[in-house]
Short mmCIF file of C-alpha atoms in Angstrom, two decimals:
data_model
loop_
_atom_site.label_atom_id
_atom_site.label_comp_id
_atom_site.label_asym_id
_atom_site.label_seq_id
_atom_site.Cartn_x
_atom_site.Cartn_y
_atom_site.Cartn_z
CA MET A 1447 264.65 128.09 143.89
CA ARG A 1448 261.30 126.40 143.09
CA GLU A 1449 262.33 125.97 139.48
CA LEU A 1450 265.65 124.47 140.55
CA LYS A 1451 263.96 121.88 142.66
CA ARG A 1452 261.49 120.97 139.93
CA PHE A 1453 264.32 120.55 137.46
CA SER A 1454 266.36 118.47 139.88
CA ARG A 1455 263.38 116.12 140.67
CA GLY A 1456 262.79 115.63 136.88
CA LEU A 1457 266.44 114.73 136.37
CA LEU A 1458 266.52 112.39 139.32
CA LEU A 1459 263.34 110.62 138.03
CA ALA A 1460 265.00 110.27 134.68
CA GLY A 1461 268.02 108.64 136.23
CA LEU A 1462 265.90 106.13 138.04
CA LEU A 1463 263.99 105.08 135.10
CA PHE A 1464 267.26 104.87 133.18
CA LEU A 1465 268.15 101.77 135.34
CA PHE A 1466 265.34 99.67 133.82
CA ALA A 1467 265.06 100.92 130.26
CA SER A 1468 266.12 99.42 127.02
CA HIS A 1469 265.20 99.94 123.40
CA LEU A 1470 264.22 97.26 120.92
CA GLN A 1471 264.20 97.56 117.14
CA THR A 1472 262.58 95.37 114.45
CA ASN A 1473 262.98 95.36 110.84
CA GLY A 1474 260.82 93.67 108.20
CA VAL A 1475 261.21 92.39 104.76
CA LEU A 1476 258.23 91.80 102.43
CA ARG A 1477 258.21 88.36 100.80
CA ALA A 1478 255.19 87.57 98.70
CA SER A 1479 253.98 84.00 98.23
CA GLU A 1480 255.95 82.43 95.45
CA GLY A 1481 257.56 85.70 94.76
CA GLY A 1482 260.96 87.08 95.48
CA GLU A 1483 262.21 89.56 98.01
CA ALA A 1484 261.61 93.34 97.74
CA ARG A 1485 264.71 95.63 97.46
CA SER A 1486 265.00 99.30 97.68
CA PHE A 1487 267.67 101.88 96.74
CA LEU A 1488 266.53 105.30 97.61
CA VAL A 1489 263.65 104.74 100.09
CA SER A 1490 264.56 102.55 103.15
CA LEU A 1491 262.54 99.46 103.54
CA ASP A 1492 263.23 99.89 107.31
CA HIS A 1493 261.49 103.16 107.28
CA LEU A 1494 258.49 101.83 105.25
CA ASP A 1495 258.30 99.13 108.01
CA LEU A 1496 258.00 101.82 110.69
CA ILE A 1497 254.97 103.11 108.80
CA LYS A 1498 253.61 99.59 108.13
CA GLN A 1499 253.83 98.56 111.81
CA ALA A 1500 252.20 101.76 113.00
CA TRP A 1501 249.43 101.37 110.44
CA LEU A 1502 248.80 97.73 111.43
CA ARG A 1503 248.59 98.81 115.07
CA GLY A 1504 245.86 101.33 114.05
CA ASP A 1505 248.04 104.34 114.79
CA PRO A 1506 245.84 107.29 113.80
CA SER A 1507 248.88 109.45 113.06
CA VAL A 1508 249.71 107.53 110.01
CA LYS A 1509 246.14 106.53 108.83
CA SER A 1510 245.48 109.46 106.46
CA ASP A 1511 248.95 109.26 104.81
CA VAL A 1512 248.52 105.48 104.15
CA ASP A 1513 245.03 105.97 102.97
CA ARG A 1514 246.25 108.45 100.40
CA VAL A 1515 248.84 106.00 99.09
CA ILE A 1516 246.26 103.18 98.80
CA SER A 1517 243.67 105.54 97.16
CA ARG A 1518 246.34 106.58 94.60
CA ALA A 1519 247.43 102.98 94.03
CA ASN A 1520 243.76 101.96 93.40
CA LYS A 1521 243.56 104.70 90.82
CA ALA A 1522 246.78 103.51 89.24
CA LEU A 1523 245.27 100.19 88.73
CA THR A 1524 243.21 101.73 85.93
CA LEU A 1525 246.01 103.69 84.17
CA GLY A 1526 248.32 102.86 81.40
CA PRO A 1527 249.78 100.94 79.61
CA TYR A 1528 252.46 103.44 78.92
CA SER A 1529 254.72 103.01 75.97
CA VAL A 1530 257.20 105.11 73.90
CA VAL A 1531 255.18 103.92 70.86
CA ASN A 1532 251.96 105.49 72.12
CA THR A 1533 252.64 108.91 70.75
CA PRO A 1534 252.26 109.68 67.03
CA GLU A 1535 255.53 111.58 66.58
CA VAL A 1536 258.57 109.52 65.60
CA ALA A 1537 262.23 110.27 66.34
CA PRO A 1538 264.45 111.35 63.47
CA SER A 1539 265.83 107.79 63.43
CA GLY A 1540 262.51 106.60 62.19
CA ASP A 1541 262.35 104.01 64.96
CA PRO A 1542 259.22 104.51 67.11
CA HIS A 1543 261.05 102.74 70.01
CA ASP A 1544 263.39 105.71 70.40
CA LEU A 1545 262.38 108.30 73.06
CA LEU A 1546 261.47 111.69 71.57
CA SER A 1547 260.85 115.12 73.04
CA TYR A 1548 261.34 118.79 72.27
CA GLY A 1549 263.63 121.09 74.26
CA TYR A 1550 261.73 121.97 77.41
CA TYR A 1551 262.47 125.67 77.20
CA SER A 1552 262.24 125.83 73.46
CA TRP A 1553 259.18 127.41 71.69
CA PRO A 1554 258.08 127.93 68.03
CA ASN A 1555 259.45 131.10 66.68
CA PRO A 1556 256.60 133.69 66.34
CA ASN A 1557 258.53 135.61 63.65
CA THR A 1558 258.65 132.82 60.96
CA ALA A 1559 255.84 131.15 58.97
CA ASP A 1560 256.79 127.54 60.04
CA GLY A 1561 257.92 128.50 63.56
CA THR A 1562 261.54 127.51 62.94
CA PRO A 1563 264.15 127.91 64.16
CA TRP A 1564 262.61 127.49 67.53
CA ILE A 1565 263.71 130.01 70.14
CA ARG A 1566 264.82 129.48 73.79
CA ARG A 1567 262.97 131.08 76.72
CA ASP A 1568 264.95 129.92 79.72
CA GLY A 1569 262.92 129.38 82.77
CA HIS A 1570 259.69 129.01 80.90
CA GLY A 1571 258.75 125.46 80.17
CA ASN A 1572 256.92 124.52 76.95
CA PRO A 1573 253.94 122.31 78.05
CA ASP A 1574 253.76 120.75 74.54
CA SER A 1575 257.47 119.63 74.61
CA HIS A 1576 257.31 116.44 76.54
CA LEU A 1577 255.89 114.04 73.86
CA ASP A 1578 257.26 110.54 74.99
CA TRP A 1579 258.26 111.92 78.35
CA ASP A 1580 254.62 112.26 79.24
CA GLN A 1581 254.32 108.57 78.86
CA PHE A 1582 257.41 107.85 80.88
CA TYR A 1583 256.34 110.25 83.59
CA GLY A 1584 252.88 108.61 83.54
CA LEU A 1585 254.60 105.24 84.29
CA ALA A 1586 256.56 106.78 87.12
CA ARG A 1587 253.53 108.36 88.65
CA ALA A 1588 251.69 105.12 88.52
CA VAL A 1589 254.40 102.77 89.93
CA GLU A 1590 255.30 105.07 92.85
CA PRO A 1591 251.99 104.55 94.79
CA LEU A 1592 251.70 100.99 93.45
CA SER A 1593 255.05 99.99 94.87
CA VAL A 1594 254.53 101.68 98.35
CA ALA A 1595 251.05 100.26 98.62
CA TYR A 1596 252.23 96.82 97.63
CA TYR A 1597 255.01 96.87 100.28
CA LEU A 1598 252.42 97.96 102.98
CA THR A 1599 249.68 95.70 102.09
CA GLY A 1600 251.00 92.75 100.13
CA ASP A 1601 247.97 93.12 97.82
CA GLU A 1602 248.95 91.36 94.54
CA ARG A 1603 246.81 93.58 92.43
CA TYR A 1604 249.41 96.30 93.00
CA GLY A 1605 252.34 93.89 92.24
CA GLY A 1606 250.72 92.57 89.15
CA LYS A 1607 249.96 95.99 87.89
CA MET A 1608 253.53 97.17 88.37
CA ALA A 1609 254.82 94.11 86.62
CA SER A 1610 252.54 94.76 83.62
CA LEU A 1611 253.53 98.41 83.34
CA PHE A 1612 257.23 97.65 83.52
CA ARG A 1613 256.97 94.82 81.08
CA THR A 1614 255.27 97.14 78.56
CA TRP A 1615 257.78 99.98 78.77
CA PHE A 1616 261.02 98.04 79.07
CA LEU A 1617 260.57 94.52 77.81
CA ASP A 1618 257.83 93.69 75.27
CA GLU A 1619 259.24 93.78 71.75
CA GLU A 1620 256.28 95.73 70.31
CA THR A 1621 256.22 98.42 73.01
CA ARG A 1622 259.64 98.65 74.64
CA MET A 1623 261.88 101.71 74.63
CA ASN A 1624 265.27 101.42 73.15
CA PRO A 1625 267.97 101.61 75.87
CA ARG A 1626 269.38 104.90 74.71
CA ASP A 1627 268.42 108.61 74.63
CA LEU A 1628 269.48 110.24 71.37
CA TYR A 1629 266.40 112.35 70.54
CA SER A 1630 265.43 114.12 73.80
CA SER A 1631 265.40 117.95 73.61
CA VAL A 1632 264.97 118.19 69.82
CA ILE A 1633 264.92 121.88 68.83
CA PRO A 1634 263.44 122.19 65.32
CA GLY A 1635 265.70 124.12 63.08
CA ARG A 1636 268.55 124.11 65.56
CA SER A 1637 269.25 120.59 67.07
CA PRO A 1638 268.38 117.01 66.31
CA GLY A 1639 268.29 116.05 69.95
CA SER A 1640 270.34 115.00 72.93
CA PHE A 1641 270.54 112.90 76.07
CA ALA A 1642 268.30 114.38 78.83
CA THR A 1643 269.67 113.12 82.12
CA PRO A 1644 267.22 115.24 84.22
CA GLY A 1645 264.38 113.39 82.64
CA PHE A 1646 265.50 110.09 83.95
CA GLY A 1647 266.59 111.52 87.25
CA ASN A 1648 263.11 112.97 87.80
CA ALA A 1649 261.53 109.61 87.24
CA LEU A 1650 264.02 107.28 88.94
CA GLY A 1651 264.58 109.64 91.88
CA GLY A 1652 261.83 112.20 92.16
CA ARG A 1653 259.12 109.63 91.51
CA ARG A 1654 261.12 106.81 93.05
CA MET A 1655 260.87 104.47 90.11
CA ILE A 1656 264.08 102.89 91.06
CA ASP A 1657 262.50 101.65 94.30
CA ALA A 1658 259.53 100.26 92.48
CA MET A 1659 261.87 98.37 90.20
CA GLY A 1660 263.20 96.69 93.35
CA ILE A 1661 259.90 96.23 95.27
CA VAL A 1662 258.23 94.57 92.32
CA GLU A 1663 260.74 91.68 92.69
CA ALA A 1664 258.60 90.50 95.56
CA SER A 1665 255.65 89.86 93.26
CA PRO A 1666 254.97 86.43 91.88
CA SER A 1667 253.71 88.32 88.83
CA TRP A 1668 257.35 89.49 88.17
CA THR A 1669 259.21 86.40 86.77
CA GLU A 1670 262.89 85.73 86.84
CA THR A 1671 262.85 86.37 83.08
CA ASP A 1672 261.30 89.79 83.71
CA GLU A 1673 263.85 90.59 86.29
CA ALA A 1674 266.80 89.48 84.10
CA GLY A 1675 265.41 91.46 81.20
CA LEU A 1676 265.07 94.74 83.06
CA LYS A 1677 268.54 94.38 84.53
CA GLN A 1678 269.98 93.82 81.07
CA TRP A 1679 268.09 96.93 79.81
CA THR A 1680 269.75 99.06 82.42
CA ARG A 1681 273.22 97.52 81.58
CA ASP A 1682 272.56 98.26 77.96
CA PHE A 1683 271.68 101.85 78.59
CA THR A 1684 274.78 102.17 80.77
CA VAL A 1685 277.02 100.97 77.97
CA TRP A 1686 275.42 103.26 75.57
CA ALA A 1687 275.95 106.25 77.85
CA GLU A 1688 279.62 105.26 78.42
CA THR A 1689 280.38 104.93 74.73
CA ASP A 1690 278.16 107.48 72.94
CA ARG A 1691 279.14 111.16 72.54
CA PHE A 1692 275.82 112.22 73.92
CA GLY A 1693 276.60 110.27 77.12
CA GLU A 1694 280.00 111.88 77.24
CA VAL A 1695 278.56 115.35 77.04
CA GLN A 1696 276.21 114.69 80.03
CA ARG A 1697 278.85 112.91 82.04
CA ASN A 1698 281.14 116.01 81.65
CA GLU A 1699 278.37 118.56 82.37
CA PRO A 1700 279.31 120.30 85.69
CA SER A 1701 275.76 121.43 86.57
CA ASN A 1702 272.51 119.59 87.53
CA HIS A 1703 272.74 117.55 84.25
CA GLY A 1704 275.91 115.95 85.67
CA THR A 1705 274.37 115.34 89.01
CA ASN A 1706 271.49 113.47 87.31
CA TYR A 1707 273.97 111.46 85.34
CA ASP A 1708 275.79 110.36 88.49
CA PHE A 1709 272.46 109.54 90.24
CA MET A 1710 270.99 107.60 87.26
CA PHE A 1711 274.04 105.35 86.77
CA THR A 1712 274.75 104.85 90.47
CA ALA A 1713 271.13 103.67 90.70
CA PHE A 1714 271.38 101.48 87.62
CA GLY A 1715 274.57 99.89 88.76
CA LEU A 1716 273.10 99.01 92.19
CA TYR A 1717 269.98 97.71 90.62
CA ASN A 1718 271.71 95.44 88.05
CA GLY A 1719 274.49 94.31 90.35
CA ASP A 1720 277.31 96.26 88.77
CA ILE A 1721 278.72 97.64 92.00
CA ALA A 1722 281.81 98.88 90.29
CA SER A 1723 279.83 101.08 87.98
CA ALA A 1724 277.66 102.39 90.80
CA GLU A 1725 280.70 103.26 92.92
CA LYS A 1726 282.44 104.91 90.01
CA ASN A 1727 279.58 107.27 89.35
CA TYR A 1728 278.88 107.94 93.08
CA LEU A 1729 282.58 108.79 93.71
CA ASN A 1730 282.64 110.98 90.58
CA TYR A 1731 280.23 113.36 92.31
CA VAL A 1732 282.11 113.01 95.63
CA ASN A 1733 285.59 113.63 94.30
CA ASP A 1734 285.03 115.94 91.34
CA ARG A 1735 281.51 117.29 90.64
CA MET A 1736 280.60 118.49 94.17
CA LEU A 1737 283.63 120.68 94.60
CA GLY A 1738 282.71 122.62 91.37
CA GLN A 1739 279.05 122.93 92.25
CA ILE A 1740 278.95 124.09 95.88
CA ALA A 1741 280.73 127.34 96.69
CA GLU A 1742 282.25 128.11 100.08
CA ASP A 1743 279.05 129.80 101.14
CA GLY A 1744 276.90 126.87 100.15
CA SER A 1745 275.46 128.47 97.00
CA ASN A 1746 275.38 126.85 93.58
CA PRO A 1747 277.21 129.32 91.29
CA LEU A 1748 276.63 127.18 88.18
CA GLU A 1749 272.90 127.23 88.75
CA MET A 1750 272.99 130.99 89.27
CA LEU A 1751 273.40 131.40 85.53
CA ARG A 1752 269.96 130.07 84.81
CA ALA A 1753 266.71 132.03 84.75
CA ASN A 1754 264.58 130.77 87.70
CA ASN A 1755 267.82 129.85 89.38
CA ARG A 1756 265.98 129.59 92.78
CA LEU A 1757 264.30 126.47 91.32
CA TYR A 1758 267.64 125.12 90.16
CA HIS A 1759 269.22 125.61 93.55
CA ARG A 1760 266.47 123.46 94.97
CA TYR A 1761 266.51 120.99 92.09
CA ASN A 1762 270.25 120.24 92.18
CA LEU A 1763 270.27 120.09 95.97
CA ASN A 1764 267.46 117.59 95.92
CA ARG A 1765 269.07 115.37 93.27
CA ALA A 1766 272.41 115.49 95.09
CA MET A 1767 270.63 114.33 98.30
CA GLU A 1768 269.00 111.50 96.43
CA LEU A 1769 272.37 110.52 95.03
CA ALA A 1770 273.80 110.53 98.49
CA ALA A 1771 270.89 108.41 99.67
CA VAL A 1772 271.06 105.79 96.80
CA GLY A 1773 274.92 105.50 96.94
CA ARG A 1774 275.34 105.89 100.75
CA GLY A 1775 278.44 104.05 101.84
CA LEU A 1776 279.84 103.23 98.36
CA GLY A 1777 283.61 103.64 98.34
CA GLY A 1778 283.37 104.12 102.16
CA VAL A 1779 281.79 107.55 101.76
CA ASP A 1780 278.50 108.87 103.28
CA LEU A 1781 277.81 112.05 101.40
CA PHE A 1782 275.53 113.22 104.17
CA ASP A 1783 278.51 113.40 106.55
CA TYR A 1784 281.22 114.25 103.98
CA GLU A 1785 282.76 117.67 103.50
CA THR A 1786 285.61 118.92 101.50
CA GLU A 1787 288.78 120.26 103.08
CA ASP A 1788 287.41 123.77 102.88
CA GLY A 1789 284.11 122.84 104.37
CA ARG A 1790 281.85 122.42 101.33
CA SER A 1791 279.10 119.84 101.90
CA LEU A 1792 275.49 118.95 101.09
CA ARG A 1793 274.46 120.23 104.54
CA LEU A 1794 276.19 123.57 103.74
CA ALA A 1795 274.20 123.77 100.59
CA LEU A 1796 270.88 122.97 102.35
CA ASP A 1797 271.63 125.57 105.02
CA TYR A 1798 272.42 128.20 102.46
CA PHE A 1799 268.99 127.61 100.75
CA LEU A 1800 266.93 127.03 103.91
CA PRO A 1801 266.12 130.69 104.75
CA TYR A 1802 264.95 131.11 101.17
CA MET A 1803 262.68 128.14 101.38
CA LEU A 1804 261.15 129.38 104.67
CA GLY A 1805 260.72 132.96 103.46
CA ASP A 1806 263.23 134.35 105.99
CA LYS A 1807 265.23 135.76 103.04
CA GLU A 1808 264.06 137.16 99.82
CA TRP A 1809 265.57 135.65 96.68
CA ASP A 1810 267.02 138.48 94.67
CA GLN A 1811 269.45 136.56 92.34
CA TRP A 1812 267.43 137.08 89.12
CA PRO A 1813 265.97 140.61 89.23
CA GLY A 1814 263.35 141.77 86.86
CA GLU A 1815 261.41 138.55 86.64
CA GLU A 1816 259.34 136.74 89.14
CA PHE A 1817 259.07 133.01 89.25
CA PRO A 1818 256.68 131.02 91.40
CA LEU A 1819 257.67 129.58 94.87
CA GLU A 1820 257.65 125.84 95.25
CA LEU A 1821 256.33 125.70 98.90
CA SER A 1822 254.90 122.21 98.58
CA THR A 1823 258.31 121.01 97.13
CA TYR A 1824 260.23 122.72 99.90
CA TYR A 1825 258.15 120.79 102.34
CA MET A 1826 259.06 117.54 100.80
CA VAL A 1827 262.81 118.50 100.54
CA LEU A 1828 262.88 119.32 104.16
CA ARG A 1829 261.03 116.27 105.28
CA SER A 1830 263.40 114.01 103.26
CA ALA A 1831 266.43 115.97 104.49
CA ALA A 1832 265.29 115.49 108.02
CA VAL A 1833 265.54 111.73 107.56
CA TYR A 1834 268.77 111.80 105.50
CA PHE A 1835 270.59 113.95 108.13
CA ALA A 1836 268.72 112.46 111.06
CA ASP A 1837 267.92 115.93 112.18
CA PRO A 1838 264.57 116.68 114.04
CA THR A 1839 265.23 120.47 113.67
CA LEU A 1840 264.55 120.06 109.95
CA LEU A 1841 261.17 118.63 110.74
CA GLU A 1842 260.40 121.75 112.77
CA GLN A 1843 261.51 123.85 109.82
CA ALA A 1844 259.21 121.90 107.47
CA ASN A 1845 256.30 122.43 109.69
CA ARG A 1846 256.70 126.21 109.27
CA LEU A 1847 255.36 125.73 105.86
CA PRO A 1848 251.62 125.55 105.35
CA PHE A 1849 251.61 121.69 104.94
CA ARG A 1850 251.42 118.69 107.09
CA SER A 1851 251.53 116.19 104.28
CA MET A 1852 252.46 116.24 100.60
CA GLY A 1853 252.53 113.44 98.09
CA PHE A 1854 253.82 110.32 99.80
CA ILE A 1855 256.71 111.90 101.55
CA ASN A 1856 255.35 111.27 105.08
CA VAL A 1857 255.22 107.51 104.22
CA THR A 1858 258.54 107.15 102.31
CA HIS A 1859 260.43 109.45 104.66
CA PRO A 1860 258.51 109.16 108.01
CA GLU A 1861 258.95 111.35 111.02
CA SER A 1862 259.49 108.31 113.06
CA ALA A 1863 262.47 107.45 111.06
CA VAL A 1864 264.21 110.67 112.20
CA TYR A 1865 263.69 109.88 115.86
CA ALA A 1866 264.71 106.28 115.34
CA SER A 1867 268.02 107.47 113.94
CA ILE A 1868 269.22 109.76 116.72
CA TRP A 1869 269.80 109.53 120.45
CA THR A 1870 266.97 111.17 122.34
CA GLY A 1871 268.87 113.98 124.13
CA ASP A 1872 271.18 114.79 121.18
CA ALA A 1873 270.16 118.45 121.21
CA ASN A 1874 273.01 119.71 118.97
CA VAL A 1875 272.43 116.83 116.55
CA ASP A 1876 276.02 115.81 116.37
CA GLY A 1877 275.30 112.05 116.69
CA GLU A 1878 275.96 111.75 120.42
CA PHE A 1879 274.13 112.45 123.67
CA THR A 1880 276.69 114.07 126.01
CA SER A 1881 276.95 116.71 128.74
CA GLU A 1882 277.29 119.23 125.98
CA ASP A 1883 273.64 118.71 125.00
CA LEU A 1884 272.49 119.05 128.63
CA VAL A 1885 274.41 122.36 128.96
CA MET A 1886 272.89 123.53 125.66
CA VAL A 1887 269.24 122.90 126.67
CA LEU A 1888 269.82 124.34 130.08
CA GLN A 1889 271.17 127.56 128.60
CA ALA A 1890 268.10 127.71 126.37
CA GLY A 1891 266.10 128.48 129.49
CA LYS A 1892 262.91 126.68 128.61
CA TYR A 1893 262.83 123.97 131.22
CA GLY A 1894 259.47 123.86 132.92
CA GLU A 1895 258.27 127.02 131.13
CA ALA A 1896 255.02 127.32 129.30
CA VAL A 1897 256.68 128.37 126.13
CA ASN A 1898 257.16 126.65 122.76
CA ALA A 1899 260.41 124.61 122.80
CA GLY A 1900 262.09 122.75 120.00
CA TRP A 1901 264.42 119.78 119.81
CA ALA A 1902 267.43 122.05 120.50
CA ASP A 1903 265.69 123.50 123.61
CA GLY A 1904 265.08 120.05 125.17
CA ASP A 1905 261.69 119.07 123.66
CA TRP A 1906 262.52 115.47 122.81
CA ASN A 1907 258.98 114.02 122.91
CA GLN A 1908 257.45 116.52 120.46
CA ASP A 1909 254.95 118.14 122.90
CA ARG A 1910 256.53 121.60 122.50
CA ARG A 1911 257.60 121.74 126.09
CA PHE A 1912 260.87 120.85 127.91
CA ASP A 1913 260.10 119.21 131.23
CA SER A 1914 261.07 116.11 133.23
CA THR A 1915 259.33 113.80 130.76
CA ASP A 1916 261.86 114.67 128.08
CA LEU A 1917 264.74 113.96 130.51
CA ILE A 1918 263.08 110.64 131.56
CA ASN A 1919 262.76 109.61 127.95
CA ALA A 1920 266.36 110.61 127.13
CA PHE A 1921 268.04 108.79 129.92
CA ALA A 1922 265.76 105.79 129.75
CA GLU A 1923 266.78 105.18 126.13
CA GLY A 1924 270.33 104.63 127.22
CA GLY A 1925 272.29 106.83 124.93
CA TYR A 1926 273.99 109.09 127.32
CA GLU A 1927 277.82 109.00 126.73
CA GLN A 1928 277.39 105.85 124.59
CA GLY A 1929 279.13 107.39 121.63
CA PRO A 1930 277.86 107.84 118.04
CA PHE A 1931 274.39 106.52 117.31
CA LYS A 1932 274.10 103.65 114.78
CA LEU A 1933 270.58 102.84 113.69
CA LYS A 1934 271.01 99.09 113.41
CA SER A 1935 273.14 98.62 116.54
CA PRO A 1936 271.49 97.72 119.90
CA ARG A 1937 271.43 100.64 122.23
CA VAL A 1938 273.44 99.72 125.28
CA VAL A 1939 272.30 100.51 128.74
CA PRO A 1940 275.18 101.06 131.21
CA GLU A 1941 275.49 98.89 134.31
CA PRO A 1942 273.48 100.01 137.38
CA SER A 1943 276.60 100.80 139.44
CA THR A 1944 277.64 103.20 136.61
CA LEU A 1945 274.21 104.74 136.53
CA SER A 1946 274.12 105.49 140.26
CA VAL A 1947 277.19 107.54 140.10
CA LEU A 1948 276.21 109.10 136.73
CA GLY A 1949 272.83 110.16 137.98
CA LEU A 1950 274.17 111.87 141.11
CA ALA A 1951 276.92 113.53 139.18
CA LEU A 1952 274.54 114.96 136.43
CA LEU A 1953 272.09 116.08 139.16
CA CYS A 1954 274.74 118.09 140.80
CA ILE A 1955 275.89 119.52 137.49
CA PHE A 1956 272.41 120.48 136.36
CA SER A 1957 271.47 121.85 139.64
CA PHE A 1958 274.53 124.11 139.68
CA ARG A 1959 273.98 125.35 136.09
CA LYS A 1960 270.31 125.90 136.58
CA ALA A 1961 271.15 128.04 139.58
CA VAL A 1962 273.65 130.08 137.48
CA PHE A 1963 271.57 130.48 134.32
CA VAL A 1964 268.07 131.22 135.65
#
């Protein structure tokens, strides 16, 4: 009875505060003096603004993460320049501006004098294979912190450095890369090369170079001529991929190479303004590729064929989520909410792999050979997925791993963005705050108890307890029975007359259910 009274008092207080509460949102856009306006494609500028505002307020919870970004950006000021012509090896074309690399899983043959033909060891990468990719990844690793630090601080040193690095790789006649990829994955004695879409996906998505290409537009160091030149480079690469046989091979590849193709050219189309191209590649994944990749149980059967297929499950899932983020809404489709008629979806694929990331299940799909876990990468996957799916329970899962920060993920995909994208009180994470959520947390039985509680148990203020404070916050926010949450729409608070009746009704419902379930 004491617990029932305590619960009822908390709910009543929540209803009273609900009468006076409202929620305000602000969004910011970086505009440098005499520069343009920042754009982003994968990372949300709204989410970076959440971190920026917290950092400017002196919020200690973001200080170490922002300090890490700035520290890495300061280091990047000393790096480069990076160019495809910096390496001594030249592609079979004889043109030093063509990107060149060896097949990542290819190794010199130990049984021949000259090492040819090279042999394949799937799952075991050759550290000497990257050649020009080492330069390209160096560029990506540099512009990632530079772009984030520039957006947060407006320090033109970062904008100027980005502009110089991009100009060297893509634009300057003496150092630029040709907008094609004919000679990646050369296998001496076997293959003269091919188009390596994963290489570009790793840089544009994994290292968020596509966002740096948009954020640098705010810098006065990046001229209109520079912007036009980089846009044209991406258009030229797109035309090459659509007309060359190597492009056709990758476009028709059903596995992660195809996912990278769709991601790369969706991103390029959005960057250079060719929305039709972006939509075509995005919908190619939605309508064709995804159905063949994700099985009815959420597994990736095509990736099962590879050694180290645990890595490839994670890798393809991660790139598909980045595709969903960069192309969100194209053709009227949000891949994070989309599922096929038989229930296949990105969320199903994530849920399939989740217990393997957390160690709740042992991966036994490639017996006889052990490959290392990617715990730090799993943390970043779950942190980003929490933002993409607006699901606080995924933050809780990420925190089961032995990390609280990794790379720049806490800044680019901040925890605050998750809570800003869902109604407080939406315990079952279905996009609405209704009586179903109240029944759910009541049945969990953790109200007022000194036990760990999660979002699904009623802990909506992240203090690991479910008490009246959580209820106060939920009802004060104004989301109860307001329908699906939309991030950029004002949260509506019902009229006081409605609240009076609602508060009494809910108090009766909760009091009755608490009496039944405790």
